[in-house]
N, CA and C of each residue as an Amber inpcrd file, in Angstrom:
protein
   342
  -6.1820000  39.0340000  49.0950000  -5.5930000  40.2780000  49.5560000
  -6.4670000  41.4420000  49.0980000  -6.5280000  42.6270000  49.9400000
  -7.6660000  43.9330000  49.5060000  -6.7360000  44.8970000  49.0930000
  -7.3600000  45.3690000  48.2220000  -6.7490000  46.4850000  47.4690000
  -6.0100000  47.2380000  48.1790000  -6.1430000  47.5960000  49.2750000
  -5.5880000  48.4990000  50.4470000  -3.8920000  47.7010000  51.1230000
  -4.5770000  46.4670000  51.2850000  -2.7840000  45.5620000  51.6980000
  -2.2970000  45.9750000  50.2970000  -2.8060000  45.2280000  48.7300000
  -2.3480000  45.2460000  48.0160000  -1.3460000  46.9620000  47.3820000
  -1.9070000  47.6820000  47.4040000  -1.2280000  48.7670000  47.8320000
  -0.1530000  49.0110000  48.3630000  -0.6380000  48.8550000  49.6900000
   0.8190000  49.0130000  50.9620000   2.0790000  48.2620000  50.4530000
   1.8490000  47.0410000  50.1650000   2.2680000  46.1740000  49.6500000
   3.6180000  47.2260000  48.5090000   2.5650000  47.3750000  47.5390000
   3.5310000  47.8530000  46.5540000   4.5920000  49.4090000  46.9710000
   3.5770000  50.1420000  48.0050000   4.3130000  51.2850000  48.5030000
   5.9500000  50.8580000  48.7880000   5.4170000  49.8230000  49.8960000
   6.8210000  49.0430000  50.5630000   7.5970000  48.8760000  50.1590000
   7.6340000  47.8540000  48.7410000   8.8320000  47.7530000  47.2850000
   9.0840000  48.9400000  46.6990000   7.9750000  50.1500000  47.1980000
   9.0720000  50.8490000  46.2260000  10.2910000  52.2520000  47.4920000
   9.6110000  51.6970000  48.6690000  10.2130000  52.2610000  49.4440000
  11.8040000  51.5150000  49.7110000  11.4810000  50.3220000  49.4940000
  12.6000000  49.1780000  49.9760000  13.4390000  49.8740000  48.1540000
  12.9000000  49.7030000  47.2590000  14.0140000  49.8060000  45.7440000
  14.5270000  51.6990000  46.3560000  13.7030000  52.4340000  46.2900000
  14.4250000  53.6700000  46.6590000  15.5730000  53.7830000  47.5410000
  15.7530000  52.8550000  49.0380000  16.5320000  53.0280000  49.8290000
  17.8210000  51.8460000  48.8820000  17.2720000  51.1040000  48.0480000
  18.2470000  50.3200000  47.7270000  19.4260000  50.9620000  46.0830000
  18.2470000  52.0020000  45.6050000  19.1440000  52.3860000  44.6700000
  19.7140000  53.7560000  45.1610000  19.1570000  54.3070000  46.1480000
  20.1340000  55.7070000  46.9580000  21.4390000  54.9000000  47.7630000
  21.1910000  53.9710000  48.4840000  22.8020000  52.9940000  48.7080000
  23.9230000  52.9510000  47.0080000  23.1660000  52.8930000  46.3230000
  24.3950000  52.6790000  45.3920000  24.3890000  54.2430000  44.8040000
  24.2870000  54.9690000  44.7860000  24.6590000  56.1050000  44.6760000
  23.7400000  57.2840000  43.5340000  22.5620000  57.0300000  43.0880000
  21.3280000  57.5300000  42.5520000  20.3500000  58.1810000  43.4350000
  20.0640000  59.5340000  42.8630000  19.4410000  60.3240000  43.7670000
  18.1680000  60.4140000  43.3970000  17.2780000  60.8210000  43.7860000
  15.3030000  60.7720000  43.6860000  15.6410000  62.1000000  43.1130000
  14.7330000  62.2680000  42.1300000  13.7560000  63.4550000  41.8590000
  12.6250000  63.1010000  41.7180000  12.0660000  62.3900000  41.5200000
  10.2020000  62.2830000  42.0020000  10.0130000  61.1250000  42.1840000
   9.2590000  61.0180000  41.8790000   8.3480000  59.5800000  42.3200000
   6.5810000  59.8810000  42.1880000   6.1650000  58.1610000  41.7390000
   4.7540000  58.5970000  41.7360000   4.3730000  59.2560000  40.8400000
   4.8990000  59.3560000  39.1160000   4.9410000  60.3330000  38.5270000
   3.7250000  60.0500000  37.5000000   2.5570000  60.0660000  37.4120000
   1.2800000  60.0370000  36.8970000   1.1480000  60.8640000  35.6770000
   0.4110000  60.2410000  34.6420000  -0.3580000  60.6800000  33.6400000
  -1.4970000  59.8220000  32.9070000  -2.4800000  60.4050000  32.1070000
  -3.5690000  59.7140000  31.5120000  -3.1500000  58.2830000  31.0310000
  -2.0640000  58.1310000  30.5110000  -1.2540000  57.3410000  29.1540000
  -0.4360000  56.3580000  30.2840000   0.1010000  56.5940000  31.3240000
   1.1840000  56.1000000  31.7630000   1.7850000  56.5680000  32.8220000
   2.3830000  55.4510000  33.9120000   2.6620000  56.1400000  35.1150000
   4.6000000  55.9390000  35.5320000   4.9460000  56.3840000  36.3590000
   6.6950000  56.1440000  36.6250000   6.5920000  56.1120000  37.8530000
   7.4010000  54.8510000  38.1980000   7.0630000  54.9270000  39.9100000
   8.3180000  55.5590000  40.3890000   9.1930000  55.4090000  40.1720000
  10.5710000  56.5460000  40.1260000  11.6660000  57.3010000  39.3470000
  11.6420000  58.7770000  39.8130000  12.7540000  58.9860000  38.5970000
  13.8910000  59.5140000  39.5360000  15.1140000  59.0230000  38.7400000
  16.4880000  59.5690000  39.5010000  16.9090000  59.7260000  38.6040000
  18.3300000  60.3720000  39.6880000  19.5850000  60.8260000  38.2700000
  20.6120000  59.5430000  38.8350000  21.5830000  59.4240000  37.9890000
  22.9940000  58.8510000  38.6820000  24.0890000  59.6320000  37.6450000
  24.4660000  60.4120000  38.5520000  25.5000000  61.4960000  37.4480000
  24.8040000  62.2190000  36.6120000  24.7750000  62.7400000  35.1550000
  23.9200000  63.0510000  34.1040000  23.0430000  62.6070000  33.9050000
  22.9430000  61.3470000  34.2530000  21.8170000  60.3130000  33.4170000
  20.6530000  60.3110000  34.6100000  19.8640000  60.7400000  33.4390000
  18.0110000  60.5710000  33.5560000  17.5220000  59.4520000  33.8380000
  17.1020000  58.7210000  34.9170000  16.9420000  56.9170000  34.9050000
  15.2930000  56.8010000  35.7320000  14.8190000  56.7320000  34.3900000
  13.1620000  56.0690000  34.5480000  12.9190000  54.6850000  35.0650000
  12.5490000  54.7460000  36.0860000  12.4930000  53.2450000  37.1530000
  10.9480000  52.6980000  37.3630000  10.9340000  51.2790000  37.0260000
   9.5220000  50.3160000  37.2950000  10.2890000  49.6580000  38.3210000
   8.9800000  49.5820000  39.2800000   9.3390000  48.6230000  40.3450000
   8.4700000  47.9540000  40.5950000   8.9850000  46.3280000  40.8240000
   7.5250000  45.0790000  40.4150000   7.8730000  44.3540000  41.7870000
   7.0820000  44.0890000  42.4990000   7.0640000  43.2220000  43.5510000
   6.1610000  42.0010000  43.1320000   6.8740000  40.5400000  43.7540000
   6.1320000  39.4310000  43.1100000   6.5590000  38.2490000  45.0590000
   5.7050000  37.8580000  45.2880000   6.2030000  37.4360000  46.5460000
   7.0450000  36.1510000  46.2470000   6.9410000  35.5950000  45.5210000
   8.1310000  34.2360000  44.7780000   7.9740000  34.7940000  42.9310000
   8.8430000  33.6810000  42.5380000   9.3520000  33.0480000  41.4780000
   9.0460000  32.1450000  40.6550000   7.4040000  31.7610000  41.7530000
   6.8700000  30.7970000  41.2350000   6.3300000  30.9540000  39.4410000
   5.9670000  32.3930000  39.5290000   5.2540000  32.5870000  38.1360000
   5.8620000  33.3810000  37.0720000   7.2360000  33.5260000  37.5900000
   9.0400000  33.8460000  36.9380000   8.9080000  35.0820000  37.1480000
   8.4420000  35.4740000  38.3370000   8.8650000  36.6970000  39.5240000
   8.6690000  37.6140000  38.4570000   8.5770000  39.1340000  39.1930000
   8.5860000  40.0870000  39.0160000   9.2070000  40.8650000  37.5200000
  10.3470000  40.0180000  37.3540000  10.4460000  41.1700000  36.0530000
   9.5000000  40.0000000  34.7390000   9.0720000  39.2440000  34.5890000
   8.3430000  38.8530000  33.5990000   7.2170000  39.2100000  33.4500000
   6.4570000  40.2450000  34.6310000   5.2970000  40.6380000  34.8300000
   5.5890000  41.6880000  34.3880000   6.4830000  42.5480000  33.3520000
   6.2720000  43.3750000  32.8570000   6.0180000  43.1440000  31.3440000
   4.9580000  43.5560000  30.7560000   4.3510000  43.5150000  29.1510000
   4.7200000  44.6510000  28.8470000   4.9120000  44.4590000  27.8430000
   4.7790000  45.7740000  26.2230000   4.1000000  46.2230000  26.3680000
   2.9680000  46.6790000  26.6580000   1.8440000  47.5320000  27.2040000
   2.1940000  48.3780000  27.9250000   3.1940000  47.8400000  29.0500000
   3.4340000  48.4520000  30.2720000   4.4830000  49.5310000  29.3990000
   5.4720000  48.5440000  29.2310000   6.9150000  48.9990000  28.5510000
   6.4250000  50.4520000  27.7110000   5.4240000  50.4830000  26.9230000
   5.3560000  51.1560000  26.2350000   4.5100000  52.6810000  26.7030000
   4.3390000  52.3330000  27.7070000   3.1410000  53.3470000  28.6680000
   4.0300000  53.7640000  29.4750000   5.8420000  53.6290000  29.7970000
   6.7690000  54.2530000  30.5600000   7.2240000  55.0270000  29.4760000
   7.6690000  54.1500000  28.2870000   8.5730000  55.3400000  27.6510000
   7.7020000  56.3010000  27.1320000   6.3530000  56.5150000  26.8180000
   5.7770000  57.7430000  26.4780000   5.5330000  58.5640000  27.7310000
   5.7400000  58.0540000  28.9540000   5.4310000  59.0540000  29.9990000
   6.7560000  59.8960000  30.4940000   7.6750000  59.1470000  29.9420000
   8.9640000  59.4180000  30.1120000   9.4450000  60.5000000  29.5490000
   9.2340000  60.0540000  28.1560000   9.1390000  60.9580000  27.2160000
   8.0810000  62.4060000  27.3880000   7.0710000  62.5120000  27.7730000
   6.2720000  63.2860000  28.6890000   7.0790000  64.0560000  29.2210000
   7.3200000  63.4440000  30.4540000   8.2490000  64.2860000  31.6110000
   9.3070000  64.7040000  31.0550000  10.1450000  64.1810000  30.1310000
  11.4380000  65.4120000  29.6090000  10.9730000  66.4400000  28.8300000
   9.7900000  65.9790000  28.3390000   9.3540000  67.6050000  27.4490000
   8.6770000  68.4300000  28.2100000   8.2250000  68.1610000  29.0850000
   7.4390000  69.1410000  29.9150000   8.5880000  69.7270000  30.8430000
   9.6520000  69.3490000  31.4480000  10.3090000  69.6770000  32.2330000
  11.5050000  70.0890000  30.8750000  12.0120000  70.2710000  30.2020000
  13.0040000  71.0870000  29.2370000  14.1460000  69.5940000  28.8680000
  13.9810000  68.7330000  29.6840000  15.0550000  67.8580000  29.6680000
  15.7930000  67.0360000  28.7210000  17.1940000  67.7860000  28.6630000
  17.7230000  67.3740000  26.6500000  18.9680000  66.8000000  27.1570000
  18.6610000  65.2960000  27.9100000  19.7290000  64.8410000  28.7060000
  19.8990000  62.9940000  28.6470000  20.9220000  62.4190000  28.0790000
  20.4280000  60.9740000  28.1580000  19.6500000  60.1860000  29.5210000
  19.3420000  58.9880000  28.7790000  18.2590000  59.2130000  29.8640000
  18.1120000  57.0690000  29.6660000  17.4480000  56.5720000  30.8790000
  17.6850000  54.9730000  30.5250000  16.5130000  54.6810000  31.0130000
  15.9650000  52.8770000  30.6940000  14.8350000  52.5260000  32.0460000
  15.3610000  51.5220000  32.4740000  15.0510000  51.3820000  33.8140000
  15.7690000  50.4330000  34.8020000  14.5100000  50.0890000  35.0090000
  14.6010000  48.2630000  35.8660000  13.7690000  47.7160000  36.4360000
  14.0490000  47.4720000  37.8570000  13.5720000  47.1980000  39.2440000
  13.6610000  46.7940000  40.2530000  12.9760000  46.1100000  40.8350000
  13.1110000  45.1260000  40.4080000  12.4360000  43.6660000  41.1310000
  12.5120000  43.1540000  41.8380000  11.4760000  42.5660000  43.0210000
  12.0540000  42.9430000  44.0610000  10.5140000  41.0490000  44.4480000
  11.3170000  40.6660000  45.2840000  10.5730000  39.5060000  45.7880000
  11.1740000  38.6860000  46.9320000   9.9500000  38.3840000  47.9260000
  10.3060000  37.9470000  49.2230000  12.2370000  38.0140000  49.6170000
  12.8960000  37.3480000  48.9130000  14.0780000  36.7800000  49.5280000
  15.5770000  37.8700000  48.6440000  15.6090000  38.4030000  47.3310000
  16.5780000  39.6860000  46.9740000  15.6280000  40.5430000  46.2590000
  16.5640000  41.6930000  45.8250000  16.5040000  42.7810000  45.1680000
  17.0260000  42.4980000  43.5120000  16.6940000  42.1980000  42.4960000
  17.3110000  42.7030000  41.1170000  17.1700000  44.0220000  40.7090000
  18.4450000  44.2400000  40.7940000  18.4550000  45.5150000  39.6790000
  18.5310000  45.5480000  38.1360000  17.7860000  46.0450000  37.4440000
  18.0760000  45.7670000  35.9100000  18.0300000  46.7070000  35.2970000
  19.8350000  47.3000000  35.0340000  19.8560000  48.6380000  33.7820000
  19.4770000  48.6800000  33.1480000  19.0680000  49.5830000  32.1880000
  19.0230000  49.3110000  30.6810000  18.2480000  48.2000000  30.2630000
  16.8760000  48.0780000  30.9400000  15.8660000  46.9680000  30.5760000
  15.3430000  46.8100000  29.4040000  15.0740000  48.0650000  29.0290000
  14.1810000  48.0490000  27.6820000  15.3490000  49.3560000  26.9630000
């Protein structure tokens, strides 16, 4: 696969997790949220709460899907970007990380991942 499918690819999951966590009732405020240290592929609210979202596309299960492909590396490169974005934006509000995993055949949602 070329970097370019591979891409699209991931756009797609996170287009497919956005339409799937605005159905349950969580609204977008950004997305795509970049820094040197660490990136957020979505942030919403649901009520008060601040909810920092990874979204992993894995096409099976074969290699224990999508949420095992997240490392401590990763884990740890959201919550400082996270942490980022509430200080730069004033934000003195609880706040969670969710996962959305997402492969050929359902959707997992996972509150409160880390």
């Amino acid at each position: 696969m070329s970097q370019a499918e591979h891409l699209n690819q991931g756009q797609r999951a996170e287009d497919k997790a956005l339409d799937y966590l605005e159905q349950q009732g969580l609204e977008l405020v950004e997305r795509n949220v970049r820094y040197p240290f660490g990136e957020i592929d979505l942030i919403m609210k649901q009520g008060q709460i601040w909810v920092f979202i990874e979204v992993k596309y894995r096409q099976s299960k074969q290699f224990g899907g999508a949420i095992q492909a997240i490392s401590q590396s990763k884990i740890n490169k959201l919550r400082r970007a996270a942490n980022h974005y509430m200080q730069c934006h004033n934000i003195d509000a609880q706040c969670r990380f969710d996962v959305v995993a997402i492969d050929a055949k359902a959707i997992d949602w996972i509150t409160n991942a880390f």
